[in-house]
PDB file of N, CA, C and O in Angstrom:
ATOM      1  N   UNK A 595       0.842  -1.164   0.000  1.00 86.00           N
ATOM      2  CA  UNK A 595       0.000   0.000   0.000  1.00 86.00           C
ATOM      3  C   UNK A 595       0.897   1.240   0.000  1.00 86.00           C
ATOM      4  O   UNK A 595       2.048   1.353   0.419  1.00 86.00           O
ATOM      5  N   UNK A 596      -0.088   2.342  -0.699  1.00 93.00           N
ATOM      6  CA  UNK A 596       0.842   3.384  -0.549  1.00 93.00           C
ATOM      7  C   UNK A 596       0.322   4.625   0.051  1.00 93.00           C
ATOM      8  O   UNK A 596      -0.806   5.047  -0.202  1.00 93.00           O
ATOM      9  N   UNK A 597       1.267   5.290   0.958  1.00 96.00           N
ATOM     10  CA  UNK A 597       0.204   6.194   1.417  1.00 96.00           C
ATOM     11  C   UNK A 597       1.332   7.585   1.332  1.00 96.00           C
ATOM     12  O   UNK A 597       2.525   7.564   1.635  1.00 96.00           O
ATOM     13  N   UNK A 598       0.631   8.604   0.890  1.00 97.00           N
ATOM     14  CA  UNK A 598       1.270  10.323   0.918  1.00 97.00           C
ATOM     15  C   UNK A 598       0.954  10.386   2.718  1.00 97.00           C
ATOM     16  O   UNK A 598       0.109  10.147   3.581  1.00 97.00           O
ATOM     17  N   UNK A 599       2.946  11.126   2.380  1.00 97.00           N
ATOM     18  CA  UNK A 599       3.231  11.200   3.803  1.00 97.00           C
ATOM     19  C   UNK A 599       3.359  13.095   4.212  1.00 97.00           C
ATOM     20  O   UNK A 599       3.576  13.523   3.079  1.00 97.00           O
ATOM     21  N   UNK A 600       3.346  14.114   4.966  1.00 97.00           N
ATOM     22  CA  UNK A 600       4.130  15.247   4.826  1.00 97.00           C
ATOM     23  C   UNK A 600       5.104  15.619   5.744  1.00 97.00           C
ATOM     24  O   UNK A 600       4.602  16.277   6.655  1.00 97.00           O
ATOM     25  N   UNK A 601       6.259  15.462   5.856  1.00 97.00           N
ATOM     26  CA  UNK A 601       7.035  15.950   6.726  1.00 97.00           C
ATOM     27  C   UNK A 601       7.472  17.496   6.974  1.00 97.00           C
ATOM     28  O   UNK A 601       8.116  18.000   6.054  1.00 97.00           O
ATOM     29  N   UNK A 602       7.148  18.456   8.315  1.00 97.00           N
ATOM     30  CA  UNK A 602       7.501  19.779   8.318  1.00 97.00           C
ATOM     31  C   UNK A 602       8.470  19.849   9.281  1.00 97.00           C
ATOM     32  O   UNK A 602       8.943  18.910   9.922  1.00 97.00           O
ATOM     33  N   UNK A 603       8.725  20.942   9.343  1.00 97.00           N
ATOM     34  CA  UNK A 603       9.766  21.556  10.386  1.00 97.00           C
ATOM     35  C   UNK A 603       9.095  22.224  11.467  1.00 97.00           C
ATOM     36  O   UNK A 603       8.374  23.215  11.348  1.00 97.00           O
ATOM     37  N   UNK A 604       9.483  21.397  12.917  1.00 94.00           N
ATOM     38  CA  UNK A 604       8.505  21.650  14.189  1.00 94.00           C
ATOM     39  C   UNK A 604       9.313  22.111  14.949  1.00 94.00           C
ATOM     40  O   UNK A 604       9.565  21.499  15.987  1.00 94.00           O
ATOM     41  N   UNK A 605       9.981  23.387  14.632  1.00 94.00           N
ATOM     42  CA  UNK A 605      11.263  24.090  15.961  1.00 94.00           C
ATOM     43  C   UNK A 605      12.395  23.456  15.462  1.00 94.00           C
ATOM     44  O   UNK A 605      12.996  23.593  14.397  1.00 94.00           O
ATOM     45  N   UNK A 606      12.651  22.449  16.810  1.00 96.00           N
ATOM     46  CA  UNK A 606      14.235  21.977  16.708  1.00 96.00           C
ATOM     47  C   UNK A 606      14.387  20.224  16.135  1.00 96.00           C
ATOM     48  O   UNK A 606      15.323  19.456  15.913  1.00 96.00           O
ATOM     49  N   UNK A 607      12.445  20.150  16.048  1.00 97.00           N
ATOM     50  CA  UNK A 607      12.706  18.816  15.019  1.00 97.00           C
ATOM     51  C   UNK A 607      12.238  18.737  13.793  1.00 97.00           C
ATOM     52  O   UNK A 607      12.445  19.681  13.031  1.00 97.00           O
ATOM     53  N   UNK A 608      11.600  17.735  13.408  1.00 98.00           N
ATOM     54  CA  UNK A 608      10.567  17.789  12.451  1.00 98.00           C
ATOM     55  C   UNK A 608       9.369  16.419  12.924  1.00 98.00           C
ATOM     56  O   UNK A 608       9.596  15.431  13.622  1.00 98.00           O
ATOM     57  N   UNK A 609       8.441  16.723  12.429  1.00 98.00           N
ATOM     58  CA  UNK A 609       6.840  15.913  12.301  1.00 98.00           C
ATOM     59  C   UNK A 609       6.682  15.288  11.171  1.00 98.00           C
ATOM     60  O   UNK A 609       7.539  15.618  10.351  1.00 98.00           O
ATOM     61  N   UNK A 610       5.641  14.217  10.650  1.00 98.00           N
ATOM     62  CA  UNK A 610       5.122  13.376  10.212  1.00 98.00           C
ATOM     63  C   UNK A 610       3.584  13.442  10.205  1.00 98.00           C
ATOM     64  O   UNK A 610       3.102  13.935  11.224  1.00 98.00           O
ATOM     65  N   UNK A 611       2.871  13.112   9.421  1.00 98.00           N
ATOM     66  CA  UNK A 611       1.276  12.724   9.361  1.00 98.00           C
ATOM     67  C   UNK A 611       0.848  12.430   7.960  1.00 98.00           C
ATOM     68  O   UNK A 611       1.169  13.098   6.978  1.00 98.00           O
ATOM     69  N   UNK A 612       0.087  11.362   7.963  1.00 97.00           N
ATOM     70  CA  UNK A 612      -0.558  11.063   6.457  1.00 97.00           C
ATOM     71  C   UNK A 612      -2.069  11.671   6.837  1.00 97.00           C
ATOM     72  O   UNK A 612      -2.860  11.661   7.779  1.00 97.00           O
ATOM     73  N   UNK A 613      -1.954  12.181   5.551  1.00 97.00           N
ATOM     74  CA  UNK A 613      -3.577  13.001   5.579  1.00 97.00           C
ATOM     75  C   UNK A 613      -4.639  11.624   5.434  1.00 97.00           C
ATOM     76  O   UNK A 613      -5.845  11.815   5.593  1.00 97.00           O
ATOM     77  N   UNK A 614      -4.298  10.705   5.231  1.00 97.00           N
ATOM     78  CA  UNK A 614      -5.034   9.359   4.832  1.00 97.00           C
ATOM     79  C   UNK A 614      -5.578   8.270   6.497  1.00 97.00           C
ATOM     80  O   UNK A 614      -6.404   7.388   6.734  1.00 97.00           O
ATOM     81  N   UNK A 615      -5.022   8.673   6.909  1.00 97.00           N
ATOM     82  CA  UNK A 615      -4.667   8.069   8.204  1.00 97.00           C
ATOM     83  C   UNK A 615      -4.726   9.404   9.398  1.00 97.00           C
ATOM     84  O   UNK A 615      -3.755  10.096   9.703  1.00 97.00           O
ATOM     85  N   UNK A 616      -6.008   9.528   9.908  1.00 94.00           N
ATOM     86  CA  UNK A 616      -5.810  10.327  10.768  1.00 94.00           C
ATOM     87  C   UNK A 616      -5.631  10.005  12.132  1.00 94.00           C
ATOM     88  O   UNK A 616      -6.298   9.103  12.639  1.00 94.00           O
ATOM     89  N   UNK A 617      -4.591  10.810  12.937  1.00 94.00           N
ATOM     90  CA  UNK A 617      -4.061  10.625  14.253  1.00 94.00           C
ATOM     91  C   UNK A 617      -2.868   9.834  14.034  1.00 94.00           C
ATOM     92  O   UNK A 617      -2.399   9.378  15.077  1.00 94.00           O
ATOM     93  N   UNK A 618      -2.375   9.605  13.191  1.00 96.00           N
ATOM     94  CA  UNK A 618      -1.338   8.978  12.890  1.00 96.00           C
ATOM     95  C   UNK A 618      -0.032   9.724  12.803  1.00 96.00           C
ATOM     96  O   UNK A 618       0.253  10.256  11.730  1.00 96.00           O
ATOM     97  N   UNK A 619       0.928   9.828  13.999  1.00 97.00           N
ATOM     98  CA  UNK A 619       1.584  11.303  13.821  1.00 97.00           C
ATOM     99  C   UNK A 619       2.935  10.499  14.273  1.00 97.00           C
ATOM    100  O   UNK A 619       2.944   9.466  14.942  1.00 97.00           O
ATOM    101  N   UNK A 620       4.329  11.351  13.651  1.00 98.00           N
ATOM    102  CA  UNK A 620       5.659  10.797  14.460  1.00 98.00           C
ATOM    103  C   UNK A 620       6.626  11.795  14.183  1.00 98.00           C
ATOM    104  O   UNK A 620       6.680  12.627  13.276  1.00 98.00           O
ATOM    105  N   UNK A 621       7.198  11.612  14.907  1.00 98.00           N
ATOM    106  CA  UNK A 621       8.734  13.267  15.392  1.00 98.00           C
ATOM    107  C   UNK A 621       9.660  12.909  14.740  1.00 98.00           C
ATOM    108  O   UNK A 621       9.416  11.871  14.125  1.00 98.00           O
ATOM    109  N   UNK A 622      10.853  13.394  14.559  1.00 98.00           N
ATOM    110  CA  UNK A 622      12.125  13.041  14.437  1.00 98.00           C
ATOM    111  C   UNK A 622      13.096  13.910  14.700  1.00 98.00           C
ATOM    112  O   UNK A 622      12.596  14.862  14.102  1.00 98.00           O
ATOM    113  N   UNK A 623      14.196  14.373  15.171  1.00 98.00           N
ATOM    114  CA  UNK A 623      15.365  15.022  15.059  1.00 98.00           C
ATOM    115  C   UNK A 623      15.910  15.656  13.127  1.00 98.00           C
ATOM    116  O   UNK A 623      16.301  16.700  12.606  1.00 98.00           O
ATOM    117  N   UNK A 624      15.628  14.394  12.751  1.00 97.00           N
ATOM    118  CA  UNK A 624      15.750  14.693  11.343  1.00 97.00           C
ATOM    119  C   UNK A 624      14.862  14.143  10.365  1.00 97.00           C
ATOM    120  O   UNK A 624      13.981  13.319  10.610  1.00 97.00           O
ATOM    121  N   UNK A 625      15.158  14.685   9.128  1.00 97.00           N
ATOM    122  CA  UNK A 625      13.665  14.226   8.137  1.00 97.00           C
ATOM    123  C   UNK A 625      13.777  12.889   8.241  1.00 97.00           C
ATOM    124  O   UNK A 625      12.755  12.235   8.449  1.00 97.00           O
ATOM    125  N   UNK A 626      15.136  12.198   8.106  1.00 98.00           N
ATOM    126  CA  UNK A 626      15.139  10.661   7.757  1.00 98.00           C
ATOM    127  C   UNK A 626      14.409   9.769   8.865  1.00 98.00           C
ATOM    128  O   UNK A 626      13.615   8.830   8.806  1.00 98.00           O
ATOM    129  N   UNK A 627      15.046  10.500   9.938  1.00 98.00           N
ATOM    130  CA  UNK A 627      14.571  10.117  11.310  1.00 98.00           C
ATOM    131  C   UNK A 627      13.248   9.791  11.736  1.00 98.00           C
ATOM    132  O   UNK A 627      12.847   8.846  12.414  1.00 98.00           O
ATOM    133  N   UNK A 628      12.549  10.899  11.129  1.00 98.00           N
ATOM    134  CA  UNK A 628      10.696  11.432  11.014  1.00 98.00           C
ATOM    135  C   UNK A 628      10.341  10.416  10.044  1.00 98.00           C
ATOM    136  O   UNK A 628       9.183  10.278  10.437  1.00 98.00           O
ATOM    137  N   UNK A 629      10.417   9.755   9.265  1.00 98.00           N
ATOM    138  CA  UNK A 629       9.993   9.504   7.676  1.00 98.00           C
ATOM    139  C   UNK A 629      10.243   7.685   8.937  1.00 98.00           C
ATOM    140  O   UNK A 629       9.348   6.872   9.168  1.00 98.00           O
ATOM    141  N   UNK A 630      11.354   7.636   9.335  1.00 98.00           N
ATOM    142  CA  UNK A 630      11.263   6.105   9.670  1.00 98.00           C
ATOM    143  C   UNK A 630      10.450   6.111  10.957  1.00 98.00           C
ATOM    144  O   UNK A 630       9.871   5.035  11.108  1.00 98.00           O
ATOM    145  N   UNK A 631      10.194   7.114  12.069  1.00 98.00           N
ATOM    146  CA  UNK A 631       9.154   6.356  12.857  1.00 98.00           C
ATOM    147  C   UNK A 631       7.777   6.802  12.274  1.00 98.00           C
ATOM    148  O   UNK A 631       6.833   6.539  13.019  1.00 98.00           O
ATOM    149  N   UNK A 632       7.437   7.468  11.013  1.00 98.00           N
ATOM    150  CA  UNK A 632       6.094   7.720  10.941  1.00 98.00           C
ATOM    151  C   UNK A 632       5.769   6.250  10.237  1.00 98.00           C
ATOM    152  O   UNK A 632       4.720   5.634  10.429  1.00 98.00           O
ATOM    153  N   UNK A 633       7.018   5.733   9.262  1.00 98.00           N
ATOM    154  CA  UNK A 633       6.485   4.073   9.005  1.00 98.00           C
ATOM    155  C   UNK A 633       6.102   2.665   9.615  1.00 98.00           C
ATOM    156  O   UNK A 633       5.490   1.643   9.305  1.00 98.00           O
ATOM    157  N   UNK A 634       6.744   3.151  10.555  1.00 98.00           N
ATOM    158  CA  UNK A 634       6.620   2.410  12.113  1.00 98.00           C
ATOM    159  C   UNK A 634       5.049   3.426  12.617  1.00 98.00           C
ATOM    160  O   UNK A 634       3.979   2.822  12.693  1.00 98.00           O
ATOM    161  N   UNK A 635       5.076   4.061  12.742  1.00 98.00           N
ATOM    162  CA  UNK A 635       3.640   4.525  13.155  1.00 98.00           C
ATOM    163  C   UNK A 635       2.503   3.983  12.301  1.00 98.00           C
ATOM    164  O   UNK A 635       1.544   3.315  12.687  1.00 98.00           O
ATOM    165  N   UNK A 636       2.828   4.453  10.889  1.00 98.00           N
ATOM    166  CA  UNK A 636       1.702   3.977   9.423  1.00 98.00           C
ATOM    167  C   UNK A 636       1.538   2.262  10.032  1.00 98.00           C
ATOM    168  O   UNK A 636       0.430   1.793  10.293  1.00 98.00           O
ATOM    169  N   UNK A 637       2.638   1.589  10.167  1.00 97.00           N
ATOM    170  CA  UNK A 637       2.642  -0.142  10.574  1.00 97.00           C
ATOM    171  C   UNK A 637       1.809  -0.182  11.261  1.00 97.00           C
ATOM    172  O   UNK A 637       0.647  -0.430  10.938  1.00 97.00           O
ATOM    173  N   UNK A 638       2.234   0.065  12.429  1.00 97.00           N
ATOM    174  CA  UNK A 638       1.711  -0.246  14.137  1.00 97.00           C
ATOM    175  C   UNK A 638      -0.161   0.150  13.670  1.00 97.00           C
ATOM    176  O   UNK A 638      -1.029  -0.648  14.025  1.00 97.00           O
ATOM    177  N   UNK A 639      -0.575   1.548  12.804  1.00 97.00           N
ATOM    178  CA  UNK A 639      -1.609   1.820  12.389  1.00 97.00           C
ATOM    179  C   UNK A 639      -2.987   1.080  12.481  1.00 97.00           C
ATOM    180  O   UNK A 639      -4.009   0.995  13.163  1.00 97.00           O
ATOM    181  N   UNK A 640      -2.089   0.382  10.865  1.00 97.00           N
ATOM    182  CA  UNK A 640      -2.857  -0.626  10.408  1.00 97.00           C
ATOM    183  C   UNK A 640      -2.685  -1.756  10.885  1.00 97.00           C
ATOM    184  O   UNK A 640      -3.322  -2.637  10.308  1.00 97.00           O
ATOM    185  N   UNK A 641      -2.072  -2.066  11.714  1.00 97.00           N
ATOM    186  CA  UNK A 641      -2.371  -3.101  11.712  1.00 97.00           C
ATOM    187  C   UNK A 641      -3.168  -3.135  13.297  1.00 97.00           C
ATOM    188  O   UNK A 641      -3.220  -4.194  13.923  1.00 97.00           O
ATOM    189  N   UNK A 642      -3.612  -2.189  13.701  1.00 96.00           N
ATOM    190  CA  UNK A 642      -4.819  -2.203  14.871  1.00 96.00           C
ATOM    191  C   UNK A 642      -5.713  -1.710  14.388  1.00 96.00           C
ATOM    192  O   UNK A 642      -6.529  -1.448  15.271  1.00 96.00           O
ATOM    193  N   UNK A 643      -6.170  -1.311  13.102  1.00 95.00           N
ATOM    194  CA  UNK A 643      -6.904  -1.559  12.377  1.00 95.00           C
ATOM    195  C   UNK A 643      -7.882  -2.889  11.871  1.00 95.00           C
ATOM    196  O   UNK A 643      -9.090  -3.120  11.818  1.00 95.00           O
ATOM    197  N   UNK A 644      -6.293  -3.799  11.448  1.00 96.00           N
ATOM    198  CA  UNK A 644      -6.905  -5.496  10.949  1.00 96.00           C
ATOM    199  C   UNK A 644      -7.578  -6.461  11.956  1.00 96.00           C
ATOM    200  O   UNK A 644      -8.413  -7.360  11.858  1.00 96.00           O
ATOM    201  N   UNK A 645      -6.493  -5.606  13.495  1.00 97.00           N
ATOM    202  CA  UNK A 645      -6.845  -6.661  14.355  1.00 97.00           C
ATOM    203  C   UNK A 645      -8.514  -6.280  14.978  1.00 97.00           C
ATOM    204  O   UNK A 645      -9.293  -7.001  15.601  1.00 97.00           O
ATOM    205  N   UNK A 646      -8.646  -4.894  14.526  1.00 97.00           N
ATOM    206  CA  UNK A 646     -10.377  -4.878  15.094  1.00 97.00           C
ATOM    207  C   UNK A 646     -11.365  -5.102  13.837  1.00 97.00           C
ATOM    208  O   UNK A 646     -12.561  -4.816  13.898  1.00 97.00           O
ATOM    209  N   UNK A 647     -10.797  -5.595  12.793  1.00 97.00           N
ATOM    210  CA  UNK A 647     -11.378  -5.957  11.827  1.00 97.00           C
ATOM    211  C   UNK A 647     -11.820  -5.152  10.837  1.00 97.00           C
ATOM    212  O   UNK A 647     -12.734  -5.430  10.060  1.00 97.00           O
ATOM    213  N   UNK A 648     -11.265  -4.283  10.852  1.00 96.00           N
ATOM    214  CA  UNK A 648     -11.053  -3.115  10.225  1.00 96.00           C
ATOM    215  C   UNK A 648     -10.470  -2.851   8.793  1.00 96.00           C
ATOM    216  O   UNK A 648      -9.272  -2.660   9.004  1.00 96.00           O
ATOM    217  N   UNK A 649     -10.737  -2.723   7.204  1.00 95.00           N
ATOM    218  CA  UNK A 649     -10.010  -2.707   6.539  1.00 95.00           C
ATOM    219  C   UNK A 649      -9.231  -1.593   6.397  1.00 95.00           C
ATOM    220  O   UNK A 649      -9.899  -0.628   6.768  1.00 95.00           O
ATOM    221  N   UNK A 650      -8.132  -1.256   6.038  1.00 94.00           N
ATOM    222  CA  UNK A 650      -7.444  -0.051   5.771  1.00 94.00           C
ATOM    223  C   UNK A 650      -7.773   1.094   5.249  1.00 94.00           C
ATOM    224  O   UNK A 650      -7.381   0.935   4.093  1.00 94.00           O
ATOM    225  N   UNK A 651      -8.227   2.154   5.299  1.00 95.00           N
ATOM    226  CA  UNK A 651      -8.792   2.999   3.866  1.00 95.00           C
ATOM    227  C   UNK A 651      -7.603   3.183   2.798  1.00 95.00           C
ATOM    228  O   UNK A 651      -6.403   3.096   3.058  1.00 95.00           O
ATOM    229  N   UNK A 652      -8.119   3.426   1.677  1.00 95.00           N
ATOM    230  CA  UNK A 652      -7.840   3.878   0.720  1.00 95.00           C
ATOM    231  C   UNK A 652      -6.997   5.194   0.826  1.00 95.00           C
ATOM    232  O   UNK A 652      -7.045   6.176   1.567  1.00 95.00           O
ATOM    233  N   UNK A 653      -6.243   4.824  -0.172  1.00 95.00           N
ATOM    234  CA  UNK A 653      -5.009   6.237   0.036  1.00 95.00           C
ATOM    235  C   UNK A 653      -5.492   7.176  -0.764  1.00 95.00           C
ATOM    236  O   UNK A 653      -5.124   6.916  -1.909  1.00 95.00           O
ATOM    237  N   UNK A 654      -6.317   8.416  -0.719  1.00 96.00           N
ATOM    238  CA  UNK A 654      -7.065   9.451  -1.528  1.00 96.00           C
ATOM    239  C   UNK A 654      -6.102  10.848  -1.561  1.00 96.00           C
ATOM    240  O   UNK A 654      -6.398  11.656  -2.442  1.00 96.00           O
ATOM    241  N   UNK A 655      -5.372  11.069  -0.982  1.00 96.00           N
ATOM    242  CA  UNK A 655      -4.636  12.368  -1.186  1.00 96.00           C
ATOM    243  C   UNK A 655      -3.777  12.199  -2.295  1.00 96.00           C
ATOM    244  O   UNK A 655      -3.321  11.089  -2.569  1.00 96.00           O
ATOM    245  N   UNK A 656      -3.524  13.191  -2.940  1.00 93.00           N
ATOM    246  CA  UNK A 656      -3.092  13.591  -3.820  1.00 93.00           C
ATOM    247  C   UNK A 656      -1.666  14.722  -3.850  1.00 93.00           C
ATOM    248  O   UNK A 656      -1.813  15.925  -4.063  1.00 93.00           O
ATOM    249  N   UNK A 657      -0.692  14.259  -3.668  1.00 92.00           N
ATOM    250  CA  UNK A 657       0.756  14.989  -3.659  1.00 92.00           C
ATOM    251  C   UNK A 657       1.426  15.807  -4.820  1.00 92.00           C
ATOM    252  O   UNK A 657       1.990  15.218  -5.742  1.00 92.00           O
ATOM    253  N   UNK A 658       1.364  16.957  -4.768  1.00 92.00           N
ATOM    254  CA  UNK A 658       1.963  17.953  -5.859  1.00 92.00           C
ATOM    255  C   UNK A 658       2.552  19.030  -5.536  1.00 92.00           C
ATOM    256  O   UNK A 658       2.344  19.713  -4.534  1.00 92.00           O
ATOM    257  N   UNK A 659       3.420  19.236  -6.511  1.00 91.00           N
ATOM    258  CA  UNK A 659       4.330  20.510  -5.618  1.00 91.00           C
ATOM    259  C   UNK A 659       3.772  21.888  -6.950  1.00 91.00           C
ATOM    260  O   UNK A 659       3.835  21.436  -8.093  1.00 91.00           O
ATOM    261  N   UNK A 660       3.385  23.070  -6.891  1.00 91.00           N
ATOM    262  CA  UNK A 660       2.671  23.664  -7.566  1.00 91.00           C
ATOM    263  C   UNK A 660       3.521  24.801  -7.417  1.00 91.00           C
ATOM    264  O   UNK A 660       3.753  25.365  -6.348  1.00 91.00           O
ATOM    265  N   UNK A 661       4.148  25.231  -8.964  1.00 89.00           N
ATOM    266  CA  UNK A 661       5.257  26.636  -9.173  1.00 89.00           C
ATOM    267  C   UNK A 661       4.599  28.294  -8.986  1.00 89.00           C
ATOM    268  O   UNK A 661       4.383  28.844 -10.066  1.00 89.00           O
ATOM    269  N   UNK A 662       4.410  28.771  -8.265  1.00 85.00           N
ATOM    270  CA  UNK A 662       3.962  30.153  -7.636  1.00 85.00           C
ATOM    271  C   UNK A 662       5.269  30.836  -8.252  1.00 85.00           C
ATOM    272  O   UNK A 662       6.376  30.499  -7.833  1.00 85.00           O
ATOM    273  N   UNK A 663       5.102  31.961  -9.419  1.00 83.00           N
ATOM    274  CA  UNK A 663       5.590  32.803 -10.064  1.00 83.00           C
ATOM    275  C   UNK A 663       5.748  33.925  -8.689  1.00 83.00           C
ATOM    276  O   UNK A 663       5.057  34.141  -7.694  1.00 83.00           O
ATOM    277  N   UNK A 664       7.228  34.568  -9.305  1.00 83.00           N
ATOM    278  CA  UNK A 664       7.467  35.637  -7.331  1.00 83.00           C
ATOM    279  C   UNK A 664       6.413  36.681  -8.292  1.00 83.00           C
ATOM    280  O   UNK A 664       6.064  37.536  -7.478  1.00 83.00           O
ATOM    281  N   UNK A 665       5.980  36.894  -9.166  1.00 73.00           N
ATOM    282  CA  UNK A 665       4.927  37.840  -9.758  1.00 73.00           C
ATOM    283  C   UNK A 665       3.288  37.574 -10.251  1.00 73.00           C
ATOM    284  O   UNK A 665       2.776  37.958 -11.303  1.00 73.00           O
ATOM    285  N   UNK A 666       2.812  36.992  -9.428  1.00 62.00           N
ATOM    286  CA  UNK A 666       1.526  36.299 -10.099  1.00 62.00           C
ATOM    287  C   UNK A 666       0.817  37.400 -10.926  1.00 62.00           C
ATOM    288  O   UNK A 666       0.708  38.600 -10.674  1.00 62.00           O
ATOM    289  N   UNK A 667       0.400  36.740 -11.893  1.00 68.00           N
ATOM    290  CA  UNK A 667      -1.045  37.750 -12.639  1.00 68.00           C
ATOM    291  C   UNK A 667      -2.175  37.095 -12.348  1.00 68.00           C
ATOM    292  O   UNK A 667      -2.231  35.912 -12.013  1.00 68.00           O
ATOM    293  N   UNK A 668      -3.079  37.832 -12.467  1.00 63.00           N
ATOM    294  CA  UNK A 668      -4.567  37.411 -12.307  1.00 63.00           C
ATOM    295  C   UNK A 668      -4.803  36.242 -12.824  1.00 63.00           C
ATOM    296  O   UNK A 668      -3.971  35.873 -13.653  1.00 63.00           O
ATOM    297  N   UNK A 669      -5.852  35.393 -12.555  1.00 66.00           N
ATOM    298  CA  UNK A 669      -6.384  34.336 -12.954  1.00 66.00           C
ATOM    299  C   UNK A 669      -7.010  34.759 -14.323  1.00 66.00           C
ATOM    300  O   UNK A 669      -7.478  35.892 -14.209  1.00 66.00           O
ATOM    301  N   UNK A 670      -7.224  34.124 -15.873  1.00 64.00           N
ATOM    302  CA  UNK A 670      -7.530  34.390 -16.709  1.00 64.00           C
ATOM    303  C   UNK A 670      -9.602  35.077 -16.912  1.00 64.00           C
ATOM    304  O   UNK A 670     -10.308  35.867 -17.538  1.00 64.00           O
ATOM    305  N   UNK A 671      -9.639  33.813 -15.639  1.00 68.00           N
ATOM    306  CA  UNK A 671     -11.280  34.264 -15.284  1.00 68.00           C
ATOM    307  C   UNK A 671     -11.774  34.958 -14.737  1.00 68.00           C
ATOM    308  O   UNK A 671     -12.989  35.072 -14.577  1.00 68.00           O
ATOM    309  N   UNK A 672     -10.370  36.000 -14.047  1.00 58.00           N
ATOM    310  CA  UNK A 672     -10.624  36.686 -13.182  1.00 58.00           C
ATOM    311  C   UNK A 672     -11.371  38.174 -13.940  1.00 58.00           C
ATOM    312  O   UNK A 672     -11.178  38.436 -15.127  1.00 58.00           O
ATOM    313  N   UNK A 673     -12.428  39.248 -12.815  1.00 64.00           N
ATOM    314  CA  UNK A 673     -12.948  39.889 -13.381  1.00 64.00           C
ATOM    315  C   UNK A 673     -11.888  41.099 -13.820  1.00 64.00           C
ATOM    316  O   UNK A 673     -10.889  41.256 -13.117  1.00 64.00           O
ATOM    317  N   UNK A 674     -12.084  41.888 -14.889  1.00 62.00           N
ATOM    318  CA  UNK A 674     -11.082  43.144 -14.892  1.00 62.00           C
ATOM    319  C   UNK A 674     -11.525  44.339 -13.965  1.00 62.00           C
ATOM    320  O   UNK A 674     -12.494  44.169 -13.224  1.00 62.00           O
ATOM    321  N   UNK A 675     -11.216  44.892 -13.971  1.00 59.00           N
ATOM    322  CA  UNK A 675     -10.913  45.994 -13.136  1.00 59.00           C
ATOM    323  C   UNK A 675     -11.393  47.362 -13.797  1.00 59.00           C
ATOM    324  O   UNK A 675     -10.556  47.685 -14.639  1.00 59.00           O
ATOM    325  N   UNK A 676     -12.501  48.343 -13.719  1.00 60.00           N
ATOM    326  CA  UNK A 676     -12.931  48.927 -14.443  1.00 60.00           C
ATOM    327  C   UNK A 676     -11.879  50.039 -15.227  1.00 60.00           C
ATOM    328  O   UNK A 676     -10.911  50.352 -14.534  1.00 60.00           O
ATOM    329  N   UNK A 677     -11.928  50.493 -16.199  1.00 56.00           N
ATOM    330  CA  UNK A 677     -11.092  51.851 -16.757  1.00 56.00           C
ATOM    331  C   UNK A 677     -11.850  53.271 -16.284  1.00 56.00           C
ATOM    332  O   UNK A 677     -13.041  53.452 -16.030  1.00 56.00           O
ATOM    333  N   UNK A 678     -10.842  54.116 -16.262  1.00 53.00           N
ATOM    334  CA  UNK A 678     -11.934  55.281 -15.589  1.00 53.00           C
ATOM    335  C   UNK A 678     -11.860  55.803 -17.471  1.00 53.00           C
ATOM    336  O   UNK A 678     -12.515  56.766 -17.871  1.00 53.00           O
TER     337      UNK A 678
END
């Protein structure tokens, strides 16, 4: 299974959480650090999930990194702006 993970910067560590899996959270000192107990968290998850008979959900998020120009222009649909 695959599940979108996001790792941020929390002060002096960093965090973990899959938007797919809620309450499912893990720390780390470092990203690598964060990324291996949130898989150990995602594990431990599901699988108290199976044991209450529970199937897994479905992995529905969607991961993209989206280019923000340092100058945006208006949206094409956007309304204009009157002329005097």
């Amino acid at each position: 299974m695959r599940y979108a993970i996001v790792i941020e910067k929390a002060g002096s560590n960093y965090s973990g959480y899959s938007p797919d899996l809620p309450g499912c959270v893990a720390t780390g000192t470092s990203i690598e650090e964060a990324e291996t107990e949130l898989l150990a968290a995602i594990q431990f998850h599901l699988e108290g999930l199976r044991e209450d008979g529970l199937a897994p959900p479905p992995a529905q998020s969607i991961v993209e990194y989206m280019f923000v120009p340092d100058q945006p222009s208006a949206p094409v649909d956007a309304p204009q702006a009157a002329r005097p």
